[in-house]
Amino acid sequence: MSEILDILKKNARTSLEDIARMIRSTPEEVAERIEAYEKAGTIRGYRALVNEDHLPGERVTAVIEVKVQPEREGGFDRVARRISGFPEVVNMYLMSGKYDLLLFVEGGTLREVASFVSERLSTLDGVLSTGTHFMLKTYKQDGVLMDGDKVDDRLQVSP
Amino acid sequence: MSNRSQVAAHVKALPFSGIRKFFDIVASRKDVISLGVGEPDFDTPWTVREAAVWSLERGATHYTSNRGDPDLRKAIAGYVARQFGTTYDWEREILVTVGVSEAIDVALRTILNPGDEVIYHEPCFVSYRPSIILAGGVPVCVETRREDEFRLTRDMLEKAVTPKTRVLMLNFPCNPTGAVLGQKDVEDIADFCMKHDLLLLTDEIYAELTYESKHVSFISVPGMKERTIFLHGMSKAWAMTGFRIGYACAPAEVSENMMKLHQYAIMSAPTTGQKAAAEALERGDAAVAEMVAEYNRRRNYLIAAFADMGVPCHTPAGAFYAFPYIGDLGVSSEEFAMRFLEEHGVAVVPGDAFGQSGAGFLRCAYATGMDNIREAMARMTVFVDGLRSRKS
């Protein structure tokens, strides 16, 4: 992977000047390359990685396993596209194993998510069954541990 | 009480490490940004820590064989063969030690007769000279220079060698200079050892941490394995300093005799550390590569920052230290380090803590996060500008 992408994936707010120093380039050249990544759609956005557990108010995330009836032409894609269009669905994957689609669904309340499942999702043509699991606590997200702060307890000077 | 000293004269005569005095001063201050730490800031890879915990749960809390746990010795043999292309017999040629520090001590005591001369290079790690003296050897210092990017050249060595020289002791990539040796340097020095029939004691603890080109090990040169004690360990590349695991690969006779000293002094290296080390050698490559990539970015940042502030710094191609020259700013290394600490809250180590030839230099470790490095360099820019304007 490109050094620039690697750096931005760790911290998207790293300044152009810092990136330039880190990879022995110039801020102008770094800006150009980042723009090219954005244009090509390789970089699809930048956003904060938030520990939702720290926020006031309830936020519910459910992981939903969905079995669907694949179609003669198009397989899972047509129904998958329909499901993934709902704004409540934040992540979605086609899986091997006992079910077909794995959805991460977000809502303001338990009821909101439940009604999405019962009224919108399970009533879709091609959806055979669903299994809903509510998330209780986030320990790690996108490779980042969500609880505990690292303390540097090394000696301050060592040979 | 009699007037007789309770401490042996030769130990009393040994100076304290120059770094110690500075450590005490830094330790008494709060909120210091430290570029003085000679160990990785990364956590030990989780897989390694997890293996250590599992070994405790399973009750692996007893001595291992004196030479070291067989599984670890096999892992070391495999790693050294894979990484440096040289095969060692895990049963007869590998000894697991308490860090490379113990390996240095044991190796020197094993090979030196009283009065044997040992050529080593300064600036260097703080324990080299005392270890030679304590082993009854005579240290002969060769000073590496900024003009040579702190590489050791054959010329320097030819000037230092005498009929009494028995050992050449090296550390490349080098703490504190970050210097490395290239293929030709290594071949020249190897040839020098063969010509003068010297034993080579080579501390290659930073072998994985090179940024401009792949590390060249002395044991990869034909004819050198037979006269080399190769020292390596887990502390730096795998961020495992606290586990205290190093190792020595050496010809069977040397290894066997080193094992005697190790056995009488230490018994065996810590068992938990050995279990962790085996895991690291077998499944740690990706974690090492990731850390190396990050060190390299920090290194590049430091080089650019020194260039921008007009402080000369050779390109440190290995380890995790930059060694900038501040000798033309009108202050000594120690004065610079003390004032920089007091006035700006940043700790760097005066270069002469690593030998007189380090005077005029600073050791800045980049084993700390980018935020700290950025802030430390911003403060150094201000400090250096201040020194310049006062001087002019």
Coordinates of C-alpha atoms in Angstrom, one line a residue, chain A residues 68-69 71 78-79 82 121-128:
Chain A
V68 CA -32.2 -14.8 1.3
Q69 CA -33.4 -16.7 -1.7
E71 CA -32.3 -15.6 -7.9
R78 CA -30.4 -7.7 -6.5
V79 CA -31.9 -8.3 -3.1
R82 CA -32.3 -3.3 -2.0
L121 CA -36.4 -6.1 6.2
S122 CA -38.3 -9.4 6.8
T123 CA -41.1 -8.4 4.5
L124 CA -38.8 -7.9 1.5
D125 CA -39.3 -10.4 -1.4
G126 CA -36.5 -12.9 -1.2
V127 CA -35.7 -12.6 2.5
L128 CA -36.3 -16.0 4.1

